[in-house]
Amino acid sequence: MTEFKYTDERFADIQMLRYRLVGFSSLSLQQKKLVYYLSEATLCGRDITFDQFGKYNLKIRKTLEAVYLHYDCQRDSADFLALVTYLKRVWFSSGIHHHYGQEKFVPEFHVHFLTDAILSTPTEYLPLDEGQSRIDLCNEIMSVIFSPDIMPKRVCIDEGVDQVISSSCNYYDGVTQKEAEEFYAAKHNACEGDEHPSFGLNSTLVKEDGVLIENVWCLEGKYSKSIKQIIYWLEKALTVCENQQQEKVVSLLINYYKTGDLSIFDEYSIEWLNEKEGRIDFVNGFIEVYGDPLGIKASWEGIVEYKDLVATERTQKICNNAQWFEDNSPVDPRFKKKEVRGVTANVICAAMLGGDEYPASAIGINLPNADWIRARYGSKSVTIGNLTEAYNQAAKGNGFRQEFVIDEATCNLIDKYGDVCDDLHTDLHECLGHGSGQILPGVDAGALKSYGSTIEEARADLFGLYYIADQKLVELGLVPDGEAHKSQYYTYMLNGLMTQQVRIKLGAQIEEAHMRNRAIIARWVLEHAEGAVELIVKDGKTYLQINDYARLHILFGELLAEVQRIKSEGDYDAAQQLVEQYGVKLDYSLHKEMLQRYEALHIAPYKGFINPVLTPVLDANGSITDIAIDYSESFAAQNLRYSRDYSWE
């Protein structure tokens, strides 16, 4: 057996990693079958995500794959190698825009090369529409790929523009921002109370003959071919569920996919919260709304997981004290939950990633997103332990801390406490932060519009930052002593003020919600720190220096109180001011310095994962006797296989 390696190939600004399925062999055969069937369902929605991220993404991906596989050319030429890198970026981002920065990729091969390659590729391998020629295909996609003015951003949340028209995501067709907002506002206004479906979550809004209509994503609607396959594997999973509640959850999800009925999705979400006994769990569907500038429509994603029973003891301690954390929060009592309900959190091992969770995945998840469900029924959180492990292993010895951390003493502090505090901050963010607080009666959950995602992430991060320094965590045995939080405070501030900038091109601004959130927190604290935090220059390099950690704890609490107020009251103007003042623009000189110092380390700023291959082991009668795991598939081979075996749109 070959040695498992966490790191794999690197291309562009991306390092590919592998993750281990720790403890998979200890699962029962029934549980392994359940993981396998759910994993197949997780891979079947891949085309949906590509199409959601841009209307030409599938056509471009399939064209590039055909050229990659069937164009007879000099395969070591600069143009062809550049095309291979571009194709890998398309695979990685589920389209032609950067998965984090949102900007369109700049091809490093010539337009004439791609034109010649397409015209020389046999027509049977190209994604030609009926009656379409190869030159027609070139005319359709060349300007989309090469013109910087066409579809420049997947998600545009710039102030003062029509964010729907300016975004390249494929959730709206022929619709303006004003029309979309009014369309969904009317749906909300027609409902009594707050317990209504998440209108627009699973549809494309289009204008036909001057009338706005929704093309719903369901078995008889848009994406029907992919959804049919997802349902097939969910029905297989239904035969090997661990308990009746799991069966109920899977059955409701199947019914939701068949009908597209969002009230069934809410019922499914509630029953999913109530399934706590099984070892296996999953997310599959239209979930997160970060890819929509209006925060209404959800991208398709899938993840299959199983509990890490030992590590979950840590998150259970947090959950068991959820009411204490809520009661002792520094926010206004009006915005606190009187009774925290249904908080469940586990440390899990990811077994398969799909859609918007592949190849770049979150390391923590808290669902469902509907505020009224969270308030009434609670939430379920996971920290994905084997992905965190892969990140930590890949970072060892890369020189990052030595370059950016101010001194050896602080490096030693981070070495001692960093892994523990990183995991704990993720736990607090996901387990309690997202589920804390409450919206005031009558406040629209979407009142913050394009700023909503950033404010929500800031709220959860601040919750974790405030409580990670609390003596309660020492009492619970979650941190070894009262010094541990200093590691998290330093690395968080360093990232928000300085090092996350290495992910952004010089001269650009911050676009992604999580990055904006971290910038807001770090910059607001720096501005209000009164000397507790400083950026200093030493030997010609900028460093972060923290002089008073206790003061940071107070400031995190003050900002948490304000951010919770903004969300609870739906204060759009305050959200806009906070985000635009602290979360968007970059200092050019500092940004340039960060890029130069980081480039010298030869570290890829982004990481993503190659999935393991799960294969049924069959006996002579064709019955499954085990599920084999293979970690050796390359990123290119994996995506070509996915395009061959899981592509229906």
XYZ file of C-alpha atoms in Angstrom:
649
model
C 0.000 0.000 0.000
C 1.439 3.386 -1.011
C 1.918 6.077 1.643
C -0.948 8.549 1.874
C 0.070 12.081 0.902
C -2.031 15.114 1.771
C -0.614 17.392 -0.930
C -0.959 16.784 -4.639
C -0.430 18.832 -7.796
C -0.387 22.613 -7.982
C -1.637 24.818 -10.821
C -2.300 28.561 -11.108
C -2.898 29.810 -7.523
C -4.231 26.453 -6.286
C -2.761 23.545 -4.327
C -4.718 20.302 -4.474
C -5.000 18.237 -1.295
C -6.317 14.809 -0.388
C -8.355 13.918 2.676
C -8.429 10.617 4.540
C -11.575 8.702 5.398
C -10.473 8.050 8.966
C -12.411 5.246 10.639
C -14.332 4.266 7.507
C -13.371 0.612 7.959
C -15.154 0.579 11.342
C -18.519 1.385 9.730
C -20.972 -1.453 9.230
C -21.664 -2.736 5.726
C -25.079 -1.056 5.829
C -23.460 2.261 6.769
C -20.849 1.895 4.031
C -23.600 1.265 1.467
C -25.426 4.352 2.697
C -22.265 6.431 2.294
C -21.775 5.059 -1.215
C -25.347 5.692 -2.414
C -25.374 9.204 -0.943
C -21.970 9.845 -2.527
C -23.331 8.944 -5.933
C -26.219 11.369 -5.352
C -23.636 13.987 -4.353
C -21.804 13.665 -7.662
C -24.943 13.739 -9.818
C -25.641 17.457 -9.349
C -22.296 18.658 -10.710
C -23.693 20.045 -13.976
C -26.301 22.051 -12.068
C -23.629 24.030 -10.230
C -21.716 24.712 -13.452
C -24.844 26.053 -15.127
C -25.866 28.127 -12.114
C -22.469 29.828 -12.056
C -22.773 30.990 -15.692
C -24.946 30.217 -18.714
C -21.956 29.320 -20.922
C -19.997 27.289 -18.372
C -21.178 23.851 -19.473
C -20.640 24.618 -23.148
C -17.131 25.938 -22.444
C -16.195 23.050 -20.144
C -17.347 20.407 -22.607
C -15.577 22.151 -25.488
C -12.294 22.389 -23.612
C -12.572 18.747 -22.528
C -13.110 17.687 -26.134
C -10.029 19.628 -27.220
C -8.030 18.217 -24.304
C -8.949 14.640 -25.207
C -9.234 14.652 -28.995
C -7.276 17.532 -30.550
C -4.274 16.135 -32.387
C -1.545 18.660 -31.657
C 1.808 19.252 -30.004
C 0.718 18.617 -26.423
C 3.788 20.181 -24.854
C 3.342 23.515 -26.625
C 2.929 26.643 -24.515
C -0.613 27.200 -25.806
C -1.788 23.667 -25.075
C -0.243 23.628 -21.597
C -1.917 26.968 -20.881
C -5.234 25.518 -22.058
C -4.772 22.571 -19.664
C -4.235 24.976 -16.761
C -7.285 26.999 -17.794
C -9.407 23.828 -17.977
C -8.281 22.800 -14.493
C -9.310 26.224 -13.219
C -12.712 25.787 -14.862
C -13.082 22.403 -13.162
C -11.998 23.859 -9.852
C -14.368 26.846 -9.937
C -17.310 25.170 -11.697
C -16.965 27.790 -14.390
C -14.880 30.584 -15.871
C -14.793 32.848 -12.808
C -12.484 32.585 -9.827
C -14.124 30.578 -7.042
C -13.212 33.184 -4.408
C -12.406 36.471 -6.104
C -15.341 36.239 -8.578
C -13.348 37.762 -11.462
C -13.137 36.020 -14.843
C -9.988 34.044 -15.630
C -7.592 35.533 -18.157
C -6.577 32.828 -20.676
C -2.833 32.514 -21.291
C -3.350 30.804 -24.658
C -4.114 32.677 -27.853
C -7.620 32.998 -29.254
C -6.393 31.708 -32.626
C -5.013 28.572 -30.958
C -8.360 27.717 -29.392
C -10.215 28.496 -32.621
C -7.920 26.214 -34.615
C -8.199 23.525 -31.934
C -12.006 23.577 -32.010
C -12.131 23.566 -35.798
C -9.738 20.579 -35.819
C -11.581 18.538 -33.172
C -13.996 15.922 -34.573
C -17.560 17.198 -34.361
C -18.849 14.111 -32.558
C -16.892 15.115 -29.458
C -17.972 18.757 -29.359
C -21.103 20.045 -27.552
C -22.820 21.260 -30.700
C -26.487 22.199 -30.611
C -28.716 20.860 -33.360
C -27.679 22.504 -36.621
C -24.692 24.231 -34.994
C -21.325 24.109 -36.743
C -17.878 24.317 -35.193
C -17.494 27.915 -36.356
C -20.872 28.699 -34.775
C -19.562 27.246 -31.521
C -16.471 29.441 -31.756
C -18.611 32.515 -32.331
C -20.737 31.602 -29.310
C -18.011 31.171 -26.709
C -14.878 33.050 -27.818
C -15.915 36.494 -26.664
C -17.183 35.045 -23.384
C -13.771 33.503 -22.731
C -11.498 36.258 -24.043
C -13.301 39.603 -23.776
C -12.654 41.306 -20.405
C -15.870 43.327 -20.724
C -18.233 40.384 -21.168
C -19.298 38.674 -17.935
C -16.386 40.130 -15.924
C -17.710 39.031 -12.495
C -19.752 36.036 -11.422
C -21.190 37.926 -8.442
C -21.114 41.720 -8.475
C -22.093 43.420 -5.227
C -20.565 46.790 -6.070
C -22.391 49.766 -4.658
C -24.406 51.878 -7.100
C -24.854 49.335 -9.915
C -27.632 46.970 -10.919
C -26.207 43.927 -9.180
C -28.329 41.435 -11.103
C -27.438 42.743 -14.543
C -23.770 43.181 -13.555
C -23.451 39.598 -12.264
C -22.726 36.660 -14.569
C -24.384 34.026 -12.408
C -27.248 32.285 -14.159
C -30.104 32.873 -11.716
C -31.875 35.647 -13.645
C -32.621 36.137 -17.328
C -33.803 39.469 -18.706
C -34.548 40.746 -15.203
C -33.295 43.843 -13.386
C -32.391 44.069 -9.707
C -35.405 46.267 -9.009
C -37.765 43.834 -10.724
C -36.350 40.853 -8.831
C -36.494 42.601 -5.464
C -40.075 43.741 -6.028
C -41.118 40.284 -7.257
C -39.940 38.551 -4.092
C -40.977 41.387 -1.778
C -44.537 40.887 -3.014
C -44.364 37.204 -2.116
C -43.134 38.016 1.378
C -45.733 40.727 1.898
C -48.518 38.348 0.942
C -47.635 36.075 3.885
C -48.756 36.514 7.455
C -46.047 36.084 10.075
C -42.428 35.017 9.553
C -42.826 31.267 9.020
C -42.928 31.219 5.244
C -40.786 29.433 2.636
C -37.523 30.865 1.333
C -39.094 32.242 -1.827
C -36.910 31.995 -4.925
C -34.436 29.566 -3.370
C -34.806 26.912 -6.086
C -35.709 28.708 -9.312
C -34.447 30.844 -12.156
C -36.364 34.114 -12.498
C -37.004 34.956 -16.148
C -39.089 37.390 -18.135
C -41.323 35.964 -20.841
C -43.535 38.277 -22.898
C -42.946 40.985 -20.315
C -44.077 38.779 -17.407
C -41.790 37.527 -14.618
C -42.005 33.771 -14.041
C -39.952 31.225 -12.106
C -38.442 28.172 -13.755
C -38.362 25.830 -10.770
C -35.492 23.359 -10.345
C -37.264 20.029 -9.914
C -37.957 16.702 -11.620
C -40.449 18.187 -14.074
C -38.670 21.538 -14.366
C -35.210 22.914 -14.969
C -32.264 20.542 -14.314
C -34.674 17.592 -14.542
C -32.083 15.232 -16.032
C -29.621 15.698 -13.179
C -32.352 15.690 -10.554
C -33.686 12.389 -11.916
C -30.274 10.826 -11.258
C -30.037 12.368 -7.781
C -33.447 10.893 -6.938
C -32.358 7.471 -8.238
C -29.463 7.303 -5.791
C -31.469 8.782 -2.927
C -34.025 6.009 -3.448
C -31.175 3.481 -3.222
C -30.050 5.187 -0.001
C -33.588 4.862 1.322
C -33.155 1.063 1.377
C -30.184 1.152 3.781
C -31.020 3.996 6.175
C -29.934 3.536 9.781
C -33.285 4.399 11.372
C -36.846 5.474 10.616
C -36.098 9.169 11.072
C -33.352 8.953 8.457
C -35.839 7.275 6.114
C -38.274 10.121 6.713
C -35.590 12.702 5.914
C -34.536 11.029 2.662
C -38.150 10.505 1.610
C -38.951 14.191 2.140
C -35.898 15.239 0.144
C -36.958 12.990 -2.725
C -40.462 14.482 -2.614
C -38.997 17.995 -2.614
C -36.883 17.215 -5.674
C -39.919 15.768 -7.437
C -42.198 18.735 -6.735
C -39.927 21.739 -6.127
C -42.310 22.677 -3.299
C -40.424 24.888 -0.835
C -42.828 24.088 1.982
C -41.688 20.468 1.652
C -38.095 21.689 1.819
C -38.901 23.398 5.126
C -40.495 20.175 6.397
C -37.422 18.254 5.257
C -35.122 20.745 7.040
C -37.031 20.358 10.308
C -36.977 16.558 10.137
C -33.275 16.645 9.192
C -32.669 18.579 12.418
C -34.477 15.855 14.354
C -32.278 13.067 12.965
C -29.524 12.807 15.582
C -28.968 9.100 16.166
C -27.460 7.950 12.879
C -23.706 7.872 12.290
C -24.123 8.938 8.661
C -25.441 12.337 7.576
C -25.477 14.415 4.411
C -26.366 17.695 2.762
C -27.805 17.574 -0.741
C -29.660 20.355 -2.505
C -29.983 24.060 -3.147
C -28.545 25.474 0.065
C -26.273 28.538 0.201
C -27.103 31.900 -1.386
C -23.619 33.467 -1.543
C -23.608 33.038 -5.326
C -26.613 35.315 -5.807
C -25.912 39.053 -5.433
C -29.363 39.432 -3.865
C -28.883 36.517 -1.474
C -32.074 34.780 -2.623
C -31.168 31.853 -4.888
C -29.119 28.885 -3.757
C -26.333 27.012 -5.457
C -26.483 23.229 -5.583
C -24.144 21.394 -3.239
C -23.611 18.004 -1.711
C -21.531 16.499 1.061
C -21.622 13.054 2.660
C -20.252 12.637 6.172
C -19.958 10.341 9.150
C -19.408 11.257 12.784
C -15.994 11.317 14.426
C -17.237 9.933 17.731
C -14.193 10.943 19.774
C -13.838 14.505 18.518
C -17.596 15.077 18.775
C -17.266 15.045 22.576
C -15.766 18.534 22.190
C -18.705 19.988 20.298
C -21.207 18.312 22.595
C -19.790 20.273 25.525
C -20.477 23.477 23.605
C -24.014 22.422 22.696
C -24.831 21.390 26.247
C -24.000 24.927 27.392
C -25.715 26.778 24.530
C -28.152 28.601 26.813
C -25.302 29.855 29.011
C -23.530 31.333 25.992
C -26.728 32.991 24.782
C -27.545 34.420 28.210
C -24.043 35.829 28.717
C -23.667 37.340 25.263
C -22.786 41.075 25.220
C -25.683 41.890 22.870
C -28.844 43.760 23.801
C -31.296 41.481 25.702
C -33.962 42.253 23.074
C -31.913 40.350 20.508
C -31.232 37.246 22.614
C -33.158 34.000 22.432
C -35.068 33.373 25.635
C -34.815 29.655 24.961
C -32.135 28.097 22.781
C -33.598 25.054 21.066
C -32.299 22.038 19.206
C -28.595 22.895 18.969
C -26.739 19.868 17.628
C -23.078 19.797 16.653
C -20.703 17.060 15.552
C -17.174 16.713 14.316
C -17.430 14.704 11.137
C -15.328 13.109 8.438
C -16.269 14.122 4.925
C -16.633 11.108 2.652
C -17.571 12.878 -0.605
C -17.775 16.495 -1.772
C -19.934 17.743 -4.638
C -21.283 20.808 -6.385
C -20.495 24.052 -4.579
C -18.573 22.048 -1.933
C -16.130 20.595 -4.491
C -13.210 20.955 -4.865
C -13.038 23.928 -2.451
C -15.053 23.095 0.635
C -16.115 24.746 3.854
C -14.543 23.352 7.034
C -17.710 23.965 9.036
C -21.420 24.004 8.212
C -24.438 25.246 10.161
C -27.911 24.583 8.757
C -30.723 25.173 8.017
C -30.481 28.786 6.909
C -34.113 29.804 7.419
C -34.137 32.051 10.484
C -37.602 31.026 11.605
C -36.671 27.338 11.587
C -33.513 28.057 13.563
C -35.476 30.078 16.129
C -38.211 27.495 16.579
C -36.434 24.182 16.003
C -32.708 24.894 16.321
C -29.784 24.139 14.050
C -27.315 21.408 13.252
C -23.615 22.163 12.958
C -20.613 20.198 11.796
C -16.902 20.795 11.915
C -15.222 18.774 9.163
C -12.260 17.276 10.974
C -10.532 15.407 8.160
C -10.492 18.484 5.906
C -9.021 20.585 8.720
C -6.429 17.862 9.237
C -5.463 18.032 5.558
C -5.090 21.836 5.697
C -2.947 21.622 8.842
C -0.697 18.931 7.414
C -0.201 20.866 4.179
C 0.806 24.019 6.093
C 3.583 22.421 8.098
C 7.001 23.867 7.385
C 5.922 26.229 4.609
C 7.583 29.288 6.176
C 4.401 31.353 6.466
C 4.593 32.036 10.185
C 8.265 32.846 10.085
C 7.623 35.454 7.381
C 4.531 37.193 8.725
C 4.400 36.672 12.513
C 6.179 39.432 14.413
C 8.521 37.426 16.652
C 9.553 33.962 17.815
C 7.535 34.200 21.024
C 4.322 34.742 19.084
C 5.234 31.918 16.687
C 5.697 29.635 19.693
C 2.313 30.744 21.048
C 0.656 29.827 17.744
C 2.556 26.527 17.534
C 1.341 25.623 21.026
C -2.309 26.630 20.764
C -3.051 27.256 17.093
C -4.635 23.953 16.031
C -6.781 23.707 19.177
C -8.010 27.293 18.883
C -8.643 27.121 15.142
C -10.896 24.093 15.638
C -12.595 25.687 18.629
C -13.278 28.964 16.831
C -14.846 27.005 13.978
C -16.956 25.095 16.497
C -18.164 28.295 18.187
C -18.818 29.963 14.822
C -20.857 27.065 13.448
C -22.374 25.458 16.558
C -23.526 28.595 18.349
C -22.638 31.760 16.435
C -24.970 31.264 13.489
C -27.725 30.000 15.770
C -27.454 32.782 18.329
C -29.612 35.886 18.606
C -32.987 36.601 17.062
C -34.557 38.889 14.491
C -37.182 41.249 15.874
C -40.800 40.479 14.937
C -41.763 41.942 11.585
C -38.194 42.294 10.309
C -37.652 40.725 6.878
C -34.880 38.106 6.987
C -33.616 39.513 3.660
C -33.607 43.151 4.764
C -29.818 43.491 4.498
C -29.892 42.392 0.828
C -26.405 42.024 -0.690
C -24.774 42.788 2.665
C -26.644 40.025 4.486
C -24.111 37.227 3.950
C -21.180 39.363 5.080
C -22.989 40.568 8.203
C -24.049 37.031 9.086
C -20.498 35.680 8.778
C -19.169 38.586 10.845
C -21.757 37.866 13.524
C -20.725 34.209 13.796
C -16.991 35.008 13.751
C -17.383 37.657 16.450
C -19.333 35.240 18.614
C -16.418 32.804 18.427
C -13.788 35.473 19.012
C -15.591 36.886 22.035
C -16.132 33.553 23.754
C -12.820 31.881 22.960
C -11.269 34.147 25.621
C -13.904 33.350 28.237
C -12.918 31.471 31.390
C -15.925 29.217 30.752
C -13.963 27.419 28.036
C -11.173 26.643 30.483
C -13.748 25.311 32.956
C -15.205 23.082 30.234
C -11.749 21.760 29.362
C -11.976 23.060 25.803
C -8.784 25.123 26.114
C -5.862 24.298 28.395
C -5.514 27.724 29.995
C -6.325 31.424 29.803
C -3.483 32.132 27.393
C -4.697 29.964 24.516
C -7.074 32.542 22.999
C -4.153 34.864 22.260
C -3.123 32.532 19.445
C -6.529 32.903 17.773
C -6.632 36.656 18.317
C -3.248 37.123 16.699
C -3.826 34.894 13.674
C -7.324 36.264 13.072
C -6.195 39.892 13.172
C -3.139 39.079 11.043
C -5.343 37.462 8.424
C -7.998 40.175 8.398
C -5.557 43.079 8.276
C -2.790 41.636 6.127
C -2.382 38.114 4.873
C -5.784 37.371 3.338
C -4.859 40.038 0.798
C -2.530 37.544 -0.907
C -5.679 36.009 -2.421
C -6.535 39.210 -4.291
C -4.927 40.647 -7.416
C -3.088 43.922 -6.986
C -5.425 46.832 -7.608
C -8.615 44.826 -7.018
C -10.892 45.077 -3.998
C -12.379 42.514 -1.623
C -15.399 40.753 -3.127
C -16.076 37.547 -1.198
C -18.361 37.670 1.856
C -16.087 35.764 4.262
C -13.074 37.894 3.341
C -15.098 41.084 3.749
C -16.268 39.886 7.133
C -12.721 39.288 8.377
C -11.561 42.658 7.052
C -14.448 44.450 8.774
C -13.693 42.906 12.141
C -9.928 43.403 12.005
C -10.029 46.963 10.645
C -12.796 48.122 12.979
C -10.881 46.764 15.966
C -7.643 48.379 14.774
C -9.384 51.739 14.427
C -10.903 51.533 17.910
C -7.972 49.818 19.655
C -6.332 52.953 21.140
C -2.912 51.333 20.917
C -3.966 47.797 21.860
C -3.240 46.720 18.280
C -0.767 48.252 15.844
C 0.719 47.723 12.418
C 4.414 48.458 12.748
C 7.317 48.441 10.288
C 10.406 46.481 11.225
C 13.362 45.955 8.878
C 11.270 47.378 6.045
C 8.390 44.918 6.570
C 4.934 45.441 8.064
C 3.973 43.360 11.099
C 1.018 43.080 13.434
C 1.734 43.837 17.067
C -0.830 43.201 19.803
C -0.152 45.083 23.023
C -3.341 44.379 24.976
C -5.254 41.152 24.350
C -7.828 41.981 27.024
C -8.768 45.134 25.131
C -9.369 43.041 22.001
C -11.812 40.866 23.913
C -13.818 43.956 24.890
C -13.799 45.308 21.326
C -14.947 42.007 19.849
C -17.865 42.119 22.279
C -18.766 45.688 21.350
C -18.719 44.950 17.640
C -20.706 41.743 18.163
C -23.404 43.778 19.927
C -23.598 46.218 17.000
C -23.586 43.555 14.286
C -26.329 41.638 16.090
C -28.353 44.862 16.335
C -27.952 45.431 12.603
C -29.223 41.938 11.820
C -31.999 41.934 14.436
C -33.385 45.292 13.309
C -32.683 44.777 9.584
C -30.696 48.035 9.524
C -29.627 48.130 5.877
C -27.996 51.574 6.075
C -25.780 50.573 9.013
C -24.834 47.308 7.277
C -23.921 49.184 4.125
C -21.794 51.701 6.030
C -19.946 49.006 7.989
C -19.183 46.881 4.948
C -18.249 49.711 2.593
C -16.094 51.515 5.183
C -14.129 48.530 6.458
C -14.686 45.525 4.210
C -14.063 46.441 0.585
C -11.105 48.631 -0.340
C -7.427 47.753 0.073
C -4.380 49.899 0.791
C -2.328 49.578 -2.405
C 1.114 49.726 -0.782
C 0.336 47.177 1.922
C -1.375 44.916 -0.603
C 1.668 45.033 -2.875
C 3.973 44.223 0.036
C 1.856 41.229 1.066
C 1.876 39.819 -2.459
C 5.646 40.212 -2.819
C 6.429 38.583 0.505
C 3.988 35.739 -0.091
C 5.238 35.088 -3.615
C 8.744 34.539 -2.247
C 7.425 31.622 -0.156
C 6.050 29.788 -3.235
C 2.828 28.870 -1.416
C -0.451 28.531 -3.290
C -2.986 30.871 -1.625
C -5.948 28.566 -2.336
C -6.478 24.913 -1.514
C -8.955 22.369 -2.810
C -9.595 18.652 -2.520
C -9.479 15.580 -4.715
C -12.241 13.181 -3.713
C -11.457 9.568 -2.884
C -12.923 7.001 -5.269
C -15.501 4.739 -3.630
C -16.064 1.433 -5.421
C -18.427 -1.384 -4.408
C -16.820 -4.787 -3.876
C -19.166 -7.442 -5.257
C -19.499 -11.155 -4.605
C -20.313 -13.778 -7.236
C -24.016 -12.926 -6.999
C -23.428 -9.214 -7.571
C -24.151 -8.280 -3.963
C -22.095 -5.563 -2.300
C -19.757 -6.982 0.354
C -17.661 -3.883 1.000
C -16.819 -0.402 -0.294
C -13.207 0.039 -1.392
C -11.399 3.388 -1.135
C -8.819 4.595 -3.659
C -6.897 7.836 -3.071
C -4.729 7.715 -6.202
C -6.941 9.371 -8.859
C -5.507 12.606 -10.260
C -7.497 15.832 -10.374
C -7.684 15.758 -14.180
C -8.654 12.077 -14.318
C -11.310 12.646 -11.670
C -12.951 15.533 -13.486
C -12.851 13.811 -16.844
C -14.517 10.798 -15.214
C -17.136 13.029 -13.592
C -17.829 14.668 -16.964
C -18.181 11.244 -18.563
C -20.262 9.523 -15.876
C -22.205 12.337 -14.163
C -23.107 14.797 -16.898
C -26.711 15.083 -18.080
C -27.409 18.761 -18.695
